[in-house]
């Protein structure tokens, strides 16, 4: 499988299935690991880094025989391809933008990816659609074991797994659940949620994590502490709080349905109307409107389109995806026109969709 | 109360705990959202860390002592404390030992704990001497290449190769 094959499908984390999939987009866990025999990234020479890429690729490939993997060097990739991987959450923005030998190994089903030479030698991440942290942990734990069997990790008896930044030392684990919380935003309760989460040392970030806006009412909840608690404890802390937030969001939706039905129905219908008729639209407005439509579909205010398709449109209307699908680089005003055309085509009444619309 | 960044009323009162000492922020909804979502987690972590370190090391220390501390270097990878302090990234696993006295309070500030609980590698951490040695040899190799001492570089290369294969 190759990079271009990914473009048209949704990827595991946006499939729109799994427990609580109306509100929980995805569950994701990452582990930060370093090889014991090499300096950390900022003191490793380009030769060392290349050696780390080669070594990990070889050993990881051996441990995953029979699995369809996509091996990519980041440096020679076109900018648009790097951006595509960022939009799919397969690599971080940091890996896309930094310098030097670095790579990613991607599971063709997009259930995991392994970044090599990001902030740490290894950033392993596993993800699934919906709320299923334990299944994700089982997968990543297995992958971690398989790598560790072949290459010794930097580990300290007392401090645990050693990382380039002391904020990740110990378990090196970040568990993160992505939620769609439009009703909490509309009812202005999201602030309360943020505040209570921060009190218990959980972080809230936008769709694309570091440096991203809260686009489309998507929020990622994750742990900040990595030392002094077991992996299970860290997962449980996030796993326990998520149902509480889901419950708040459901209550807010119920409240809106009951107390403000016309307004809500109007908001959702207008959003749907704009997406189906606009002639030029930027990515931010698209996300904003798709968010309303997604909630409208969940509340059965919109019945002629499903959540998987809306999820797909969230991804396909991002700049790199759009350009790959249309087949060429465009400036932002041309992209806005093509984005509107793409949305009209995929949301129009006569549901004769182009290829790829229902992929996956 | 007004937002700290504009004239709208502050509806978000954020207490930032990551810095060890709580700091209060009062923001309107727009700025709060911007702050909470755009401030990168690792980014602020580094910022906080720099702030924490600055606070930690200025307490009871003279400028000279500080300058001395900044010049301390890890014998394995060569990174100075100043470099770590300004970049927020360590140079090698051994730094956790080289800068233990400075890192411990920092780690305690970040995590509230000093001891790892949870997963451990299946294999024992024995042979860590050899691993540290490899990092040292690679650094020596880099320096040999930089000073165009190719004879030494080739010797070091062989030594690295032998130590590596020993290990696996």
XYZ file of C-alpha atoms in Angstrom:
528
model
C 0.000 0.000 0.000
C 1.206 3.514 -0.724
C 0.618 7.002 0.509
C -1.756 7.940 -2.287
C -4.035 5.015 -1.481
C -4.772 6.582 1.879
C -6.233 9.794 0.511
C -9.615 8.525 -0.506
C -10.541 6.555 2.573
C -11.430 7.741 6.034
C -8.820 6.087 8.202
C -9.521 4.167 11.360
C -10.069 7.075 13.698
C -12.778 8.799 11.648
C -14.835 5.731 10.808
C -17.605 6.915 13.094
C -18.099 3.543 14.763
C -17.399 2.097 18.193
C -18.774 2.939 21.639
C -20.255 6.447 21.995
C -19.269 7.282 18.420
C -21.817 10.097 18.193
C -19.666 12.130 20.584
C -16.350 10.311 20.890
C -14.458 10.567 17.620
C -11.408 8.560 18.552
C -9.270 7.031 21.285
C -5.527 7.372 20.929
C -2.474 6.460 22.994
C 1.131 7.339 22.317
C 4.333 6.129 23.915
C 7.601 8.073 23.860
C 10.666 5.830 23.749
C 14.390 6.261 23.160
C 17.110 3.826 22.217
C 19.587 3.258 25.027
C 22.620 3.346 22.773
C 22.105 6.702 21.108
C 22.095 10.315 22.227
C 18.690 11.998 22.144
C 17.670 13.731 18.925
C 19.191 17.149 19.570
C 22.650 15.650 20.218
C 22.491 12.946 17.555
C 24.396 13.565 14.322
C 22.584 13.177 10.982
C 24.487 9.875 10.600
C 23.229 8.701 13.987
C 19.693 9.667 13.062
C 19.873 7.837 9.762
C 21.195 4.798 11.587
C 18.294 5.010 14.044
C 15.804 5.151 11.157
C 17.414 2.154 9.425
C 17.677 0.159 12.623
C 14.111 0.743 13.752
C 12.738 0.114 10.303
C 14.530 -3.198 10.074
C 13.629 -4.367 13.571
C 10.079 -3.141 13.416
C 9.508 -4.732 10.027
C 10.730 -8.047 11.456
C 8.335 -7.806 14.364
C 5.297 -7.102 12.182
C 5.608 -9.731 9.500
C 2.473 -10.179 7.476
C 1.161 -6.715 8.244
C 0.723 -4.218 5.445
C 2.977 -1.288 6.363
C 3.743 1.992 4.650
C 7.347 3.134 5.173
C 8.004 6.790 4.500
C 11.050 9.036 4.778
C 9.707 12.468 5.639
C 12.537 14.607 4.249
C 12.035 13.795 0.554
C 8.229 14.005 0.791
C 6.401 16.837 -0.956
C 5.003 19.444 1.394
C 1.452 18.494 0.460
C 2.078 14.837 1.338
C 3.484 15.777 4.727
C 0.434 17.939 5.281
C -1.807 15.038 4.267
C -0.214 12.867 6.951
C -0.694 15.610 9.535
C -4.354 15.995 8.565
C -4.786 12.252 9.074
C -3.052 12.413 12.466
C -0.471 9.917 11.279
C 2.434 12.260 11.982
C 2.766 15.355 14.138
C 3.234 18.827 12.778
C 6.627 18.823 14.456
C 7.784 15.768 12.496
C 6.491 17.323 9.279
C 8.354 20.569 9.819
C 11.642 19.637 11.497
C 14.899 18.834 9.700
C 17.127 15.816 9.292
C 16.603 12.093 8.724
C 13.213 11.092 10.093
C 10.544 8.648 9.116
C 7.162 7.170 9.806
C 5.874 3.621 9.604
C 2.131 3.490 9.055
C -0.159 0.534 9.480
C -2.187 0.335 6.261
C -5.364 0.086 8.327
C -4.198 3.225 10.175
C -4.594 1.595 13.552
C -1.081 2.628 14.496
C 1.839 4.667 13.299
C 5.436 4.873 14.467
C 7.259 8.182 14.166
C 11.028 7.924 14.133
C 13.225 10.848 15.234
C 10.571 13.265 16.310
C 11.219 14.736 19.762
C 12.167 11.225 20.879
C 13.663 8.416 18.811
C 10.315 6.684 18.843
C 6.803 7.949 19.127
C 4.460 4.994 18.813
C 0.773 5.762 18.552
C -2.273 3.537 18.272
C -5.807 4.707 17.629
C -9.360 3.529 17.179
C -12.685 5.039 16.378
C -15.015 5.612 19.335
C -14.263 5.163 23.029
C -12.106 2.061 23.363
C -9.002 2.931 25.344
C -8.308 -0.567 26.627
C -8.235 -2.091 23.159
C -5.895 0.689 22.055
C -3.650 0.119 25.072
C -3.473 -3.622 24.357
C -2.379 -2.914 20.823
C 0.258 -0.327 21.638
C 1.572 -2.327 24.575
C 2.094 -5.296 22.272
C 3.887 -3.191 19.679
C 6.066 -1.682 22.402
C 6.990 -5.177 23.656
C 7.840 -6.337 20.171
C 10.218 -3.425 19.601
C 11.781 -3.724 23.020
C 12.535 -7.385 22.400
C 14.823 -6.316 19.579
C 16.264 -3.005 20.755
C 17.079 -1.890 24.310
C 15.237 1.231 25.443
C 16.669 3.995 27.609
C 15.270 3.103 31.020
C 16.124 4.230 34.533
C 15.319 2.047 37.537
C 13.719 4.897 39.402
C 12.559 7.321 36.702
C 11.267 4.798 34.188
C 11.454 5.392 30.440
C 13.785 8.302 29.738
C 12.622 10.972 27.324
C 14.208 14.034 25.736
C 11.841 16.275 27.674
C 11.305 15.614 31.401
C 7.568 16.267 30.902
C 7.256 12.792 29.348
C 9.535 10.784 31.624
C 8.225 7.681 33.422
C 5.577 5.964 31.360
C 6.106 8.168 28.291
C 2.381 7.749 27.833
C -0.144 10.205 26.535
C -3.708 9.007 26.301
C -6.047 11.226 24.405
C -9.729 11.057 23.548
C -11.205 13.284 20.873
C -14.704 14.531 21.540
C -17.249 16.431 19.491
C -18.912 18.905 21.866
C -21.032 21.357 19.856
C -23.896 21.605 22.353
C -21.549 22.462 25.221
C -20.095 25.212 23.046
C -23.544 26.577 22.096
C -24.759 26.537 25.683
C -21.479 28.121 26.826
C -20.768 25.389 29.304
C -17.520 24.310 27.714
C -15.605 26.653 30.018
C -16.872 24.787 33.044
C -15.624 21.555 31.548
C -12.204 23.056 30.815
C -11.860 24.379 34.317
C -12.772 21.130 36.003
C -10.422 19.176 33.753
C -7.514 21.454 34.485
C -8.056 21.046 38.179
C -7.344 17.361 37.809
C -4.303 17.897 35.578
C -5.913 16.935 32.301
C -5.192 18.959 29.191
C -7.701 20.111 26.586
C -6.546 20.773 23.042
C -8.061 21.338 19.605
C -8.405 18.951 16.667
C -4.788 19.109 15.567
C -3.343 19.335 19.032
C -0.404 21.602 19.452
C -0.969 25.011 18.000
C -4.383 24.258 16.546
C -7.682 26.035 16.969
C -10.743 24.368 18.402
C -11.998 23.715 14.888
C -15.349 22.085 14.388
C -16.013 21.889 18.145
C -13.540 19.020 18.447
C -11.637 18.760 21.696
C -8.924 16.366 22.779
C -8.707 15.430 26.430
C -5.384 14.033 27.575
C -3.205 13.430 30.617
C -0.331 15.744 31.447
C 1.413 13.771 34.134
C 3.406 10.758 32.986
C 5.412 9.800 36.090
C 4.372 8.155 39.328
C 1.226 6.549 38.004
C 0.852 3.316 36.134
C -0.295 3.209 32.524
C -3.582 1.719 33.668
C -4.122 4.534 36.176
C -3.446 7.177 33.552
C -5.798 5.518 31.095
C -8.431 5.094 33.764
C -8.275 8.738 34.764
C -9.120 9.844 31.217
C -11.449 6.888 30.657
C -13.442 7.760 33.779
C -13.856 11.433 32.984
C -14.939 10.999 29.352
C -18.374 9.466 30.144
C -19.042 12.414 32.454
C -18.341 14.868 29.622
C -20.411 12.764 27.209
C -23.246 12.985 29.679
C -22.933 16.787 29.892
C -22.944 17.038 26.114
C -26.035 14.799 25.862
C -27.823 16.859 28.495
C -26.959 20.059 26.640
C -28.297 18.551 23.405
C -31.494 17.487 25.139
C -31.863 20.931 26.619
C -31.479 22.547 23.203
C -33.922 20.099 21.632
C -36.490 20.830 24.305
C -36.055 24.491 25.092
C -34.787 25.871 21.852
C -35.932 23.417 19.238
C -36.675 25.885 16.437
C -33.401 27.707 16.918
C -31.432 24.500 16.937
C -33.271 23.075 13.958
C -32.766 26.351 12.133
C -29.056 26.455 12.903
C -28.546 22.901 11.729
C -30.652 23.326 8.598
C -28.945 26.548 7.601
C -25.544 24.944 8.048
C -26.641 22.063 5.833
C -28.108 24.511 3.325
C -24.899 26.531 3.053
C -22.745 23.460 2.646
C -24.992 22.230 -0.170
C -25.154 25.502 -2.055
C -22.045 27.596 -1.336
C -19.864 28.519 -4.309
C -16.722 29.296 -2.328
C -15.986 28.345 1.267
C -12.879 28.245 3.438
C -11.817 25.372 5.592
C -12.685 27.059 8.881
C -16.280 27.805 7.900
C -16.610 24.300 6.500
C -15.550 22.772 9.810
C -17.879 25.036 11.711
C -20.893 24.133 9.534
C -20.055 20.441 9.342
C -20.008 20.440 13.121
C -23.623 21.667 13.241
C -24.646 19.181 10.571
C -22.950 16.349 12.439
C -24.926 17.161 15.553
C -28.091 17.536 13.437
C -27.593 14.049 12.049
C -27.074 12.625 15.542
C -30.270 14.323 16.727
C -32.158 13.111 13.654
C -32.874 16.660 12.550
C -31.144 15.727 9.314
C -32.024 12.313 7.986
C -30.644 12.043 4.503
C -26.953 11.824 5.351
C -24.982 9.669 7.825
C -22.207 10.428 10.315
C -19.536 8.422 8.450
C -20.019 10.638 5.419
C -19.826 13.812 7.493
C -16.645 12.502 9.116
C -15.213 11.850 5.690
C -16.066 15.387 4.580
C -14.315 16.823 7.644
C -11.147 15.136 6.423
C -11.544 15.587 2.681
C -12.160 19.327 2.873
C -8.832 19.929 4.647
C -6.350 21.699 2.349
C -3.969 18.823 1.550
C -6.710 16.231 1.137
C -8.707 18.509 -1.116
C -5.736 19.198 -3.353
C -4.805 15.525 -3.559
C -8.386 14.580 -4.420
C -8.758 17.278 -7.051
C -5.328 16.427 -8.336
C -3.186 19.510 -8.129
C -1.786 22.288 -6.035
C -4.045 25.325 -5.722
C -3.901 28.672 -3.985
C -6.380 29.237 -1.214
C -9.027 31.056 -3.276
C -9.074 28.237 -5.842
C -9.215 25.753 -2.988
C -12.256 27.534 -1.563
C -14.045 27.190 -4.898
C -13.081 23.517 -5.240
C -14.051 22.848 -1.625
C -17.525 24.284 -2.237
C -17.845 22.208 -5.401
C -16.734 19.068 -3.564
C -19.259 19.684 -0.781
C -22.092 20.365 -3.237
C -21.309 17.204 -5.125
C -21.228 15.054 -2.003
C -24.186 16.551 -0.200
C -26.488 17.207 -3.127
C -30.004 15.754 -3.133
C -29.445 13.511 -6.101
C -26.993 11.215 -4.414
C -24.908 10.320 -7.415
C -21.575 10.667 -5.733
C -18.209 10.555 -7.291
C -15.869 7.695 -6.533
C -14.510 7.481 -3.034
C -17.411 9.175 -1.325
C -18.433 6.121 0.591
C -15.045 4.505 0.733
C -14.144 2.463 3.751
C -13.408 41.584 35.662
C -12.069 42.354 32.211
C -10.281 39.904 29.968
C -6.512 40.282 30.293
C -6.159 40.543 26.532
C -9.120 42.712 25.482
C -11.994 44.748 26.852
C -14.598 42.005 26.975
C -15.641 40.618 30.337
C -13.518 37.721 31.558
C -15.688 34.624 31.704
C -12.854 32.107 31.905
C -10.715 31.966 34.982
C -7.956 29.556 34.261
C -5.599 28.258 36.847
C -2.466 26.947 35.217
C -1.121 24.191 37.399
C 1.531 22.842 35.099
C 3.979 25.428 36.386
C 4.043 23.916 39.855
C 2.928 27.185 41.375
C -0.620 28.019 40.227
C -0.922 31.085 38.006
C -4.281 32.728 37.373
C -5.510 33.857 33.964
C -8.681 35.808 33.350
C -9.878 35.718 29.756
C -12.968 36.242 27.628
C -14.367 33.263 25.764
C -12.509 33.978 22.522
C -9.155 34.487 24.148
C -9.675 31.568 26.473
C -10.385 29.295 23.563
C -7.349 30.612 21.780
C -5.252 30.123 24.868
C -6.514 26.655 25.705
C -6.328 25.268 22.236
C -3.581 27.172 20.506
C -1.071 27.155 23.296
C 0.754 24.029 22.419
C 0.985 21.557 25.159
C 4.609 20.663 24.669
C 5.323 24.279 23.847
C 3.961 25.567 27.100
C 5.537 22.639 28.844
C 8.903 23.878 27.647
C 7.993 27.452 28.526
C 6.833 26.414 31.948
C 9.887 24.319 32.411
C 12.176 27.226 31.601
C 10.213 29.390 34.037
C 10.316 26.732 36.705
C 14.018 26.226 36.273
C 14.681 29.923 36.380
C 12.737 30.163 39.597
C 14.317 27.099 41.045
C 17.897 28.076 40.408
C 17.713 31.729 41.298
C 16.556 30.907 44.795
C 19.582 31.229 47.049
C 22.103 31.354 44.272
C 24.498 34.053 43.280
C 25.068 35.012 39.667
C 28.441 33.289 39.794
C 26.985 30.061 41.050
C 24.392 30.273 38.325
C 27.006 30.854 35.660
C 28.920 27.872 36.964
C 25.850 25.694 36.916
C 25.101 26.739 33.350
C 28.531 25.588 32.265
C 28.224 22.133 33.775
C 28.236 19.587 30.984
C 27.175 15.960 30.736
C 30.338 13.852 30.365
C 28.555 11.515 27.976
C 26.828 13.733 25.407
C 28.475 17.070 26.215
C 25.277 19.094 26.541
C 25.625 21.972 29.012
C 23.013 22.800 31.582
C 22.555 26.135 29.850
C 21.712 24.391 26.557
C 19.139 22.210 28.277
C 17.714 25.178 30.100
C 17.235 27.188 26.923
C 16.046 24.372 24.650
C 14.045 22.375 27.146
C 15.424 19.144 25.672
C 18.019 16.835 27.150
C 20.925 15.432 25.157
C 21.101 11.790 26.230
C 19.726 9.348 28.802
C 22.745 9.953 31.039
C 21.693 13.584 31.579
C 19.164 12.346 34.081
C 22.173 11.279 36.157
C 24.515 14.149 35.255
C 21.963 16.807 36.166
C 20.137 14.823 38.809
C 20.336 17.540 41.454
C 18.734 20.103 39.132
C 16.272 17.752 37.467
C 14.764 16.183 40.562
C 12.988 19.302 41.830
C 11.904 20.058 38.273
C 10.450 16.595 37.759
C 8.736 16.800 41.119
C 7.211 20.111 40.037
C 5.921 18.690 36.773
C 4.666 15.310 37.913
C 4.324 15.582 41.667
C 6.243 12.302 41.907
C 9.805 11.066 41.523
C 9.357 7.353 41.038
C 8.102 5.492 38.035
C 5.211 3.144 38.577
C 4.126 0.894 35.769
C 5.616 -0.907 32.823
C 9.235 -2.042 32.820
C 11.247 -3.464 29.971
C 11.316 -7.244 29.877
C 15.069 -7.347 29.663
C 17.112 -6.026 32.541
C 18.866 -2.715 32.265
C 22.244 -4.421 32.640
C 24.971 -3.415 30.266
C 24.037 0.212 30.638
C 27.743 1.017 30.958
C 28.259 -0.234 27.456
C 25.342 1.799 26.168
C 26.653 4.964 27.721
C 30.017 4.091 26.223
C 28.431 3.909 22.771
C 26.955 7.387 23.082
C 30.374 8.619 24.204
C 32.124 6.920 21.288
C 29.686 8.385 18.771
C 30.302 11.837 20.153
C 34.065 11.295 19.931
C 33.588 10.138 16.342
C 31.704 13.289 15.471
C 34.461 15.418 16.966
C 37.151 13.429 15.176
C 35.386 13.959 11.856
C 34.936 17.657 12.577
C 38.645 18.088 13.312
C 39.468 15.971 10.249
C 41.270 13.403 12.363
C 40.285 10.578 10.054
C 42.651 8.035 11.504
C 41.015 8.357 14.900
C 37.586 8.453 13.288
C 38.145 5.135 11.587
C 39.372 3.582 14.837
C 36.318 4.868 16.638
C 34.061 3.547 13.928
C 35.485 0.058 14.408
C 35.159 0.344 18.146
C 31.501 1.365 17.819
C 30.818 -1.517 15.472
C 32.373 -4.018 17.861
C 30.536 -2.723 20.866
C 27.244 -2.704 18.977
C 27.417 -6.271 17.731
C 28.497 -7.400 21.180
C 25.255 -6.219 22.433
C 22.659 -7.767 20.171
